[in-house]
XYZ file of C-alpha atoms in Angstrom:
605
model
C 0.000 0.000 0.000
C 1.357 3.402 -0.995
C 1.693 6.335 1.438
C -1.640 8.041 2.028
C -1.650 11.802 1.403
C -4.548 14.224 1.808
C -4.710 17.687 0.187
C -7.205 20.132 1.740
C -8.420 23.358 0.088
C -11.369 25.626 0.815
C -12.529 26.225 -2.738
C -12.888 24.573 -6.106
C -10.982 27.464 -7.677
C -7.920 26.695 -5.536
C -7.972 23.083 -6.710
C -8.268 24.076 -10.361
C -5.799 26.954 -10.332
C -3.061 25.718 -7.997
C -3.350 22.030 -7.120
C -4.101 20.330 -10.447
C -0.443 20.143 -11.622
C 0.736 18.926 -8.209
C -1.958 16.252 -8.108
C -0.810 14.820 -11.432
C 2.674 14.220 -10.041
C 1.528 13.080 -6.593
C -0.835 10.444 -7.988
C 2.181 8.557 -9.321
C 3.671 8.114 -5.837
C 0.879 8.374 -3.290
C -2.620 7.214 -2.525
C -4.096 10.715 -2.900
C -7.298 12.159 -1.440
C -8.431 15.732 -2.138
C -10.757 17.560 0.264
C -12.491 20.651 -1.102
C -15.580 22.764 -0.628
C -17.387 21.747 -3.801
C -20.747 20.393 -4.921
C -19.273 19.071 -8.140
C -18.617 15.329 -7.711
C -16.801 15.257 -11.056
C -14.318 18.038 -10.219
C -11.201 15.864 -10.330
C -12.389 13.887 -13.336
C -12.825 17.170 -15.218
C -9.181 17.919 -14.425
C -8.122 14.500 -15.669
C -7.186 13.314 -12.201
C -7.917 9.942 -10.619
C -7.464 10.930 -6.965
C -10.396 10.496 -4.596
C -12.539 13.591 -3.908
C -14.107 14.191 -0.475
C -16.367 17.271 -0.427
C -16.404 19.110 2.929
C -18.182 22.417 3.481
C -15.258 24.718 4.354
C -16.750 28.197 3.908
C -14.653 31.360 3.628
C -16.672 33.560 6.086
C -16.365 32.898 9.820
C -19.256 30.633 10.825
C -18.679 28.914 14.208
C -21.273 26.164 13.785
C -20.380 25.352 10.162
C -16.666 25.558 10.962
C -17.078 23.171 13.900
C -19.050 20.773 11.707
C -16.347 20.931 9.023
C -13.606 20.301 11.589
C -15.437 17.282 12.996
C -15.970 15.935 9.465
C -12.250 16.273 8.824
C -11.373 14.530 12.100
C -13.641 11.596 11.221
C -12.189 11.372 7.715
C -8.589 11.504 8.930
C -9.136 8.926 11.635
C -10.885 6.602 9.233
C -8.343 6.927 6.428
C -5.274 7.264 8.677
C -3.270 9.418 6.301
C 0.470 9.693 6.729
C 0.485 13.290 5.401
C -2.114 16.074 5.405
C -1.288 19.212 3.404
C -3.599 22.239 3.476
C -3.780 25.510 1.583
C -5.716 28.789 2.136
C -6.374 30.215 5.635
C -9.696 28.626 6.667
C -8.795 25.227 5.201
C -5.436 25.412 6.949
C -6.889 26.188 10.365
C -9.537 23.452 10.241
C -7.356 20.838 8.541
C -4.313 21.318 10.767
C -6.427 21.311 13.935
C -8.272 18.186 12.772
C -5.025 16.479 11.741
C -3.480 17.253 15.127
C -6.511 15.828 16.928
C -6.558 12.764 14.660
C -2.849 12.133 15.287
C -1.662 12.552 11.684
C 2.157 12.340 11.878
C 3.018 14.809 9.061
C 0.995 18.037 8.949
C 1.911 20.700 6.381
C 0.200 24.014 5.704
C 1.116 26.487 2.977
C 0.566 30.130 3.903
C -0.549 32.055 0.812
C -1.215 35.473 2.332
C -2.655 36.784 5.583
C -6.216 38.099 5.720
C -5.261 40.157 8.799
C -2.387 41.996 7.119
C -4.674 44.913 6.217
C -6.747 44.834 9.425
C -6.312 46.766 12.668
C -7.391 46.409 16.266
C -9.107 43.382 17.761
C -9.967 41.902 14.358
C -6.316 41.802 13.358
C -5.300 40.292 16.710
C -7.964 37.579 16.526
C -7.196 36.545 12.935
C -3.472 36.636 13.620
C -4.009 34.344 16.618
C -5.808 31.874 14.342
C -2.831 31.834 11.962
C -0.553 31.294 14.948
C -2.756 28.366 16.006
C -2.540 26.942 12.494
C 1.247 27.153 12.610
C 1.356 25.504 16.049
C -0.658 22.546 14.737
C 1.711 21.885 11.832
C 4.843 19.796 11.798
C 6.090 22.082 8.998
C 4.717 25.310 7.533
C 5.499 26.575 4.043
C 5.208 30.102 2.705
C 4.971 30.855 -0.996
C 7.470 33.718 -0.824
C 10.571 34.679 1.127
C 9.172 38.088 2.060
C 6.022 36.460 3.472
C 8.225 34.171 5.570
C 10.058 37.227 6.963
C 6.710 38.906 7.671
C 5.357 35.911 9.614
C 8.559 35.619 11.648
C 8.530 39.356 12.373
C 4.880 39.190 13.467
C 5.549 36.234 15.763
C 3.260 33.798 13.934
C 5.995 31.149 13.689
C 9.741 30.887 14.157
C 12.192 31.007 11.284
C 13.107 27.332 11.705
C 9.448 26.310 11.433
C 8.871 28.071 8.092
C 10.252 27.028 4.728
C 10.086 28.306 1.148
C 10.386 25.922 -1.782
C 12.777 27.211 -4.414
C 12.290 30.890 -5.221
C 8.684 30.795 -4.085
C 5.134 30.424 -5.494
C 2.663 27.624 -4.820
C 3.461 25.416 -7.778
C 5.469 27.405 -10.300
C 4.489 28.149 -13.904
C 3.580 25.714 -16.645
C 5.825 27.157 -19.349
C 4.083 25.149 -22.061
C 0.759 26.730 -21.167
C 1.752 30.309 -20.328
C 3.617 31.770 -23.301
C 3.209 34.441 -25.988
C 0.827 33.402 -28.784
C 0.033 35.844 -31.589
C -2.761 33.676 -32.955
C -4.584 33.508 -29.611
C -3.945 37.234 -29.132
C -5.764 38.098 -32.339
C -8.707 35.733 -31.739
C -9.379 36.881 -28.163
C -9.188 40.551 -29.105
C -11.581 40.014 -31.979
C -14.032 38.206 -29.676
C -13.930 41.004 -27.098
C -14.016 43.825 -29.633
C -10.561 45.147 -28.751
C -8.528 46.702 -31.606
C -5.259 45.000 -32.460
C -3.196 48.156 -31.788
C -4.760 48.855 -28.349
C -2.799 48.580 -25.106
C -4.634 46.114 -22.849
C -4.259 46.249 -19.075
C -5.205 42.923 -17.446
C -6.404 42.015 -13.958
C -6.956 38.338 -13.126
C -8.203 37.193 -9.736
C -10.943 37.489 -7.159
C -12.820 40.799 -7.276
C -12.407 42.037 -3.707
C -11.398 45.318 -2.139
C -8.202 43.734 -0.776
C -7.159 42.977 -4.357
C -7.264 46.714 -5.133
C -9.705 46.384 -8.038
C -11.501 49.622 -7.113
C -8.165 51.460 -7.160
C -7.501 49.956 -10.576
C -10.787 51.087 -12.120
C -10.340 54.557 -10.600
C -6.852 54.760 -12.130
C -8.128 53.467 -15.471
C -10.857 56.103 -15.492
C -8.224 58.818 -15.111
C -5.853 57.232 -17.622
C -8.511 56.632 -20.262
C -9.363 60.341 -20.342
C -5.959 60.996 -21.933
C -5.191 57.715 -23.717
C -8.019 56.583 -26.051
C -6.244 53.383 -27.108
C -6.005 51.855 -23.594
C -8.430 49.093 -22.558
C -8.919 47.385 -19.176
C -9.714 43.669 -19.078
C -10.855 42.263 -15.715
C -11.612 38.549 -15.150
C -12.526 36.765 -11.943
C -15.342 35.858 -9.548
C -17.058 38.888 -8.015
C -16.996 37.981 -4.320
C -18.049 41.395 -2.969
C -20.526 42.635 -5.622
C -18.101 45.236 -6.949
C -18.944 45.149 -10.667
C -21.496 47.959 -10.471
C -19.093 50.195 -8.536
C -16.317 49.427 -11.022
C -18.549 50.268 -13.976
C -19.630 53.531 -12.360
C -16.027 54.660 -11.824
C -15.367 54.059 -15.544
C -18.735 55.363 -16.751
C -17.171 57.601 -19.401
C -15.225 54.663 -20.851
C -17.597 51.706 -20.446
C -16.826 50.477 -23.956
C -13.170 50.017 -23.013
C -13.849 48.220 -19.720
C -14.254 44.469 -20.260
C -15.587 42.547 -17.237
C -15.468 38.747 -17.466
C -16.279 35.974 -15.003
C -13.843 33.370 -13.708
C -11.954 31.718 -16.537
C -10.314 28.313 -16.743
C -8.068 29.604 -19.548
C -6.222 32.604 -18.095
C -3.341 32.006 -20.496
C -5.537 33.160 -23.398
C -6.332 36.475 -21.709
C -2.639 36.937 -20.922
C -1.697 36.286 -24.550
C -4.195 38.979 -25.588
C -2.911 41.586 -23.095
C 0.103 43.866 -22.689
C 0.422 44.602 -18.949
C -0.572 42.601 -15.863
C -2.016 44.719 -13.024
C -2.029 43.608 -9.379
C -2.757 46.595 -7.086
C -3.358 44.251 -4.137
C -3.259 45.219 -0.463
C -2.109 41.779 0.639
C -0.644 38.855 -1.267
C 1.251 35.713 -0.363
C 3.191 35.677 -3.610
C 1.171 36.770 -6.627
C 1.312 33.644 -8.781
C -0.604 35.442 -11.516
C 2.379 37.794 -11.893
C 4.830 35.061 -12.842
C 2.261 33.329 -15.063
C 1.797 36.582 -16.954
C 5.564 37.064 -16.975
C 5.972 33.704 -18.721
C 3.587 35.053 -21.376
C 5.843 38.084 -21.809
C 3.821 40.588 -19.777
C 5.428 43.110 -17.428
C 3.588 43.905 -14.204
C 2.370 47.048 -12.509
C 1.776 45.994 -8.920
C 1.705 47.205 -5.332
C 4.880 47.219 -3.284
C 3.909 44.705 -0.590
C 5.378 41.511 0.819
C 4.804 38.603 -1.517
C 4.535 40.738 -4.639
C 8.104 42.028 -4.270
C 9.247 38.412 -4.724
C 7.348 38.133 -8.010
C 8.362 41.530 -9.451
C 11.900 42.883 -9.710
C 11.221 46.612 -9.562
C 12.358 48.478 -12.651
C 13.464 45.268 -14.337
C 10.393 43.032 -14.742
C 7.742 45.544 -13.732
C 6.860 48.766 -11.926
C 5.684 49.029 -8.329
C 3.585 51.565 -6.411
C 2.439 52.047 -2.824
C -0.738 50.057 -2.038
C -3.843 52.243 -2.097
C -2.098 55.135 -3.871
C -4.324 55.684 -6.923
C -2.226 58.591 -8.173
C 0.978 56.513 -8.123
C -0.826 53.578 -9.753
C -2.138 55.868 -12.503
C 1.330 57.267 -13.141
C 2.963 53.828 -13.412
C 0.233 52.652 -15.786
C 0.750 55.769 -17.867
C 4.496 55.112 -18.081
C 4.155 51.547 -19.279
C 1.228 52.292 -21.619
C 2.933 55.204 -23.359
C 6.434 53.752 -23.624
C 6.412 50.693 -25.903
C 10.205 50.088 -25.694
C 9.962 50.110 -21.883
C 7.012 47.747 -21.995
C 8.863 45.382 -24.320
C 12.073 45.481 -22.266
C 10.248 44.737 -19.005
C 8.291 41.927 -20.674
C 11.392 40.209 -22.042
C 13.135 40.322 -18.650
C 9.976 39.048 -16.910
C 9.730 36.106 -19.310
C 13.378 35.176 -18.809
C 13.023 35.279 -15.022
C 9.846 33.164 -15.041
C 11.575 30.517 -17.138
C 14.718 30.549 -15.004
C 13.310 30.746 -11.454
C 9.712 29.557 -11.469
C 9.455 26.479 -13.649
C 6.549 24.316 -12.535
C 8.634 21.200 -13.066
C 11.269 22.396 -10.590
C 8.716 23.494 -7.965
C 6.793 20.216 -8.119
C 10.041 18.254 -7.866
C 10.922 20.247 -4.738
C 7.488 19.519 -3.257
C 7.772 15.784 -3.941
C 11.250 15.705 -2.458
C 9.914 17.393 0.679
C 6.984 14.982 0.992
C 9.284 12.000 0.468
C 11.681 13.179 3.160
C 8.871 13.740 5.661
C 6.849 10.620 4.889
C 9.770 8.187 4.734
C 10.511 8.161 8.494
C 6.805 7.729 9.236
C 6.324 4.881 6.793
C 9.685 3.239 7.348
C 10.165 3.046 3.600
C 12.275 4.750 0.977
C 9.785 6.483 -1.255
C 11.898 8.221 -3.855
C 12.438 5.064 -5.872
C 8.735 4.377 -6.297
C 5.753 3.054 -4.371
C 6.640 1.155 -1.240
C 4.698 -0.581 1.475
C 3.529 1.852 4.101
C 1.076 0.391 6.536
C -0.470 2.473 9.279
C 0.458 1.394 12.752
C -1.959 -0.909 14.529
C -3.462 0.458 17.740
C -1.929 -1.216 20.759
C -5.188 -1.006 22.719
C -8.010 -3.187 21.359
C -11.617 -2.560 22.296
C -14.063 0.241 21.536
C -13.125 2.463 24.491
C -9.418 2.305 23.816
C -9.850 2.933 20.090
C -12.573 5.594 20.181
C -14.147 6.268 23.570
C -11.004 7.340 25.416
C -10.198 10.041 22.865
C -13.809 11.255 22.807
C -13.803 11.499 26.615
C -10.487 13.376 26.574
C -11.645 15.881 23.968
C -15.005 16.523 25.639
C -13.552 16.965 29.130
C -10.668 19.125 27.884
C -12.919 21.523 25.941
C -15.256 21.935 28.931
C -12.360 22.312 31.374
C -10.629 24.868 29.141
C -13.740 27.067 29.195
C -14.502 26.626 32.902
C -10.903 27.116 34.041
C -10.103 30.037 31.709
C -10.522 32.673 34.497
C -8.362 30.620 36.874
C -5.709 30.189 34.182
C -5.678 33.942 33.564
C -5.124 34.618 37.277
C -2.350 32.010 37.495
C -0.682 33.439 34.375
C -0.711 36.906 35.936
C 0.705 35.539 39.208
C 3.509 33.739 37.361
C 4.313 36.858 35.331
C 4.518 38.991 38.464
C 6.183 36.416 40.700
C 8.577 34.622 38.331
C 8.794 36.922 35.328
C 8.740 35.980 31.661
C 8.119 33.544 30.038
C 4.880 32.548 31.742
C 4.752 29.149 30.044
C 7.283 26.348 30.280
C 7.691 24.393 27.049
C 9.740 21.233 26.664
C 9.886 18.411 24.134
C 8.634 15.163 25.632
C 8.013 11.673 24.201
C 4.407 10.875 23.347
C 2.771 7.713 22.066
C 5.331 5.346 20.493
C 8.017 7.781 21.706
C 7.116 10.433 19.104
C 8.148 13.870 20.415
C 5.692 16.655 21.168
C 5.970 19.976 23.019
C 4.524 19.807 26.532
C 3.143 23.109 27.876
C 2.880 24.004 31.581
C 2.867 27.115 33.698
C 6.387 27.993 34.718
C 7.142 27.114 38.352
C 10.931 27.548 38.599
C 13.279 30.469 38.087
C 16.219 30.460 35.646
C 18.886 31.442 38.157
C 22.425 30.326 37.350
C 25.762 30.209 39.164
C 28.865 32.169 38.230
C 29.722 29.534 35.581
C 26.369 29.912 33.828
C 24.988 26.591 35.095
C 21.438 26.329 36.421
C 21.222 26.245 40.207
C 19.832 23.091 41.892
C 16.064 22.629 41.702
C 15.593 23.416 45.398
C 17.182 26.856 44.932
C 15.116 27.661 41.836
C 11.734 26.613 43.248
C 10.211 29.590 45.122
C 7.084 29.447 47.265
C 4.861 30.292 44.273
C 6.313 27.400 42.293
C 5.891 24.987 45.217
C 2.272 26.116 45.601
C 1.551 25.696 41.874
C 3.008 22.194 41.880
C 1.256 21.263 45.110
C -2.140 22.306 43.759
C -1.315 20.995 40.244
C -2.388 24.358 38.803
C 0.838 24.398 36.807
C -0.644 21.558 34.727
C -3.596 23.583 33.352
C -1.977 24.470 29.982
C -1.653 20.737 29.301
C -5.351 20.880 28.391
C -4.073 22.165 25.040
C -1.918 19.048 24.676
C -5.016 16.942 25.329
C -7.103 18.864 22.777
C -4.294 18.568 20.234
C -4.127 14.810 20.737
C -0.598 14.692 22.173
C -1.794 13.649 25.621
C -4.704 12.054 27.425
C -6.210 12.932 30.791
C -5.108 9.538 32.094
C -1.902 7.759 31.138
C 1.786 7.458 32.068
C 3.337 10.871 32.714
C 5.570 12.084 29.829
C 9.162 12.133 31.062
C 12.351 13.400 29.397
C 13.383 12.518 25.850
C 16.819 11.505 27.105
C 15.264 8.684 29.154
C 14.090 6.783 26.054
C 17.268 4.706 25.480
C 17.484 3.888 29.220
C 14.242 1.934 29.483
C 14.169 -1.838 29.517
C 11.873 -3.368 26.847
C 9.229 -3.897 29.521
C 9.460 -0.324 30.798
C 9.307 1.052 27.259
C 5.773 -0.330 26.965
C 4.598 2.741 28.892
C 4.730 4.521 25.493
C 2.141 2.213 23.899
C -0.580 4.691 24.944
C -0.752 8.479 25.006
C 0.910 10.049 28.047
C -1.432 11.552 30.624
C -1.871 14.553 32.884
C -2.499 12.038 35.663
C -2.039 8.297 35.862
C -2.049 5.168 37.949
C 1.414 5.966 39.300
C 0.353 9.506 40.231
C -2.599 8.355 42.351
C -0.542 5.515 43.871
C 2.170 7.663 45.393
C 3.171 10.183 42.680
C 6.819 11.292 43.041
C 7.224 9.491 46.361
C 7.519 6.210 44.407
C 10.813 4.828 43.135
C 11.383 4.673 39.397
C 10.845 0.879 39.127
C 7.564 1.219 41.041
C 6.361 4.030 38.808
C 7.247 2.184 35.597
C 5.565 -0.994 36.831
C 2.355 0.970 37.488
C 2.606 2.654 34.076
C 2.823 -0.702 32.307
C -0.002 -2.058 34.470
C -2.149 0.835 33.249
C -1.312 -0.003 29.623
C -2.578 -3.546 30.194
C -5.682 -2.588 32.192
C -6.775 0.601 30.395
C -10.584 0.938 30.556
C -13.303 3.525 31.141
C -13.859 2.276 34.683
C -10.153 2.545 35.531
C -9.864 6.027 33.979
C -12.822 7.343 35.966
C -11.398 5.827 39.152
C -7.993 7.440 38.534
C -9.588 10.830 37.821
C -11.519 10.592 41.098
C -8.441 9.570 43.079
C -6.491 12.399 41.429
C -8.857 14.989 42.914
C -8.302 13.467 46.364
C -4.493 13.335 45.908
C -4.367 16.971 44.812
C -6.580 18.063 47.701
C -4.400 16.211 50.235
C -1.183 17.199 48.381
C 0.272 13.700 48.652
C 3.439 12.506 46.922
C 4.417 15.853 45.444
C 8.137 15.212 45.903
C 10.469 12.368 46.667
C 11.610 12.309 50.303
C 14.561 14.650 50.807
C 14.303 16.274 47.345
C 12.716 19.462 46.056
C 11.215 17.737 43.033
C 12.040 14.250 41.718
C 15.200 12.203 41.334
C 16.902 11.888 37.944
C 16.464 8.564 36.137
C 19.918 7.148 35.389
C 18.749 3.866 33.888
C 17.481 0.481 34.963
C 20.921 -0.777 35.992
C 21.152 1.966 38.622
C 17.616 1.501 39.846
C 17.988 -2.209 40.167
């Protein structure tokens, strides 16, 4: 069985415009499933693809109930199909797919950022949308950006760290099909004749969604001013009208309606590019501006806004002209320059075509994507994929029975979501106390081994200081554990952020506690069985003595839990945990501030 890969997109247009070429290559190596918001069951067949299509209603506007339903549908699909890789694109699809993949325990989770909807927002709206992108990034195992400047922007804004973001090649989602996007004098003449555009006219082209963020109203305003002086200039606009802007656009060009050509979404953008002279992209936000390099391959220079993403697609003064976003006067002036100066237009177009062929070949970008997928999927599948299809069987659950396979996770998710809401005020107070009493950071993060020893990042409230001696070494635990830290550990309030680990699927409420990564090679085969289930916030060892137990006793109880795991046992442990926390039993080992260090089974007997 070949590796199972799932592509998730929020719209049919994304599948047609960006994913079709990638799917053709991926079908040769992977068992491919495509998730999209579509009512067309023949979408992939129309594209000549044989991958499986799973329609899911992922709507662009924020809709809590529909979004929750979509996320649950994705979780069910991912658990049933047990993909090795889930790769999402577009903001809403990324948030829902990465969250669902994290909950479902998908080992490789990739999201491609293609522009930030909050980049042009301010205030609480910007903060909320930015937080959702940060959540998306946290749920991935790797995030891609389609331009280097977008990567710098996300790092600067604190959405993700530099090491967690990658750009394939020189950027773009999938590169340019150079056989499709190219100059064609025959197509140029036919399209112009069909649209009633004279052969000698200068045609300005906009291709994309008709939204305010794309700057289409600025473009029609600039065209209205330009057309007053230049009677041979036409504006061709093609794309879905998502904000009912056509009437406003026509009104701003009322004096020149005959030279404004408004078309719907087209599946043949290369024909419109062949018929045009200049590509216009006055956008306010853009991940890369793939349409710019597609037009460049057809020999068109660009007049575009100077924003992150677009500056990767346009070399200012060499392949196109840039202007400040929202500056209609500057946009009008740049359009006037390129429309009136044919040698300039030709020189920019030639350089743009050369750069598209050199840096943005679709073949090279798809090869880079496949190489990335192979490198990420190979460790998961235990197979070398680059040489062709290999066996890649999903791991068999170690816990048989309905509760262990389904009920335990459902209980964890339900309890964690309720607890996160109920305890939110308490968590806010604790966070403030930690900030004032221990300083920054408020949260303690550390990589720990999860199920089957796979690493994850455990999150807790910080309880110790970072004091060091004169040699730069951390002081002993007892000297770095102030009264606030001892109180947090004694009441277990420091564990509250682990609710996120439970929601994300890294941990369970009940299971062996996740210890240090460096302990993994020190376990005996019997002790290592503690990793056959998800680690827990509490466990059989915790309610049977907690840190007062010796290491062999704790490991024996952990393995006993693996063998006895059941709903009845979990409920009993949760009840005993409340009692243990209330009585503050077994918080430390006798004579130590926290817990002894595990040196290995030979030391512990």
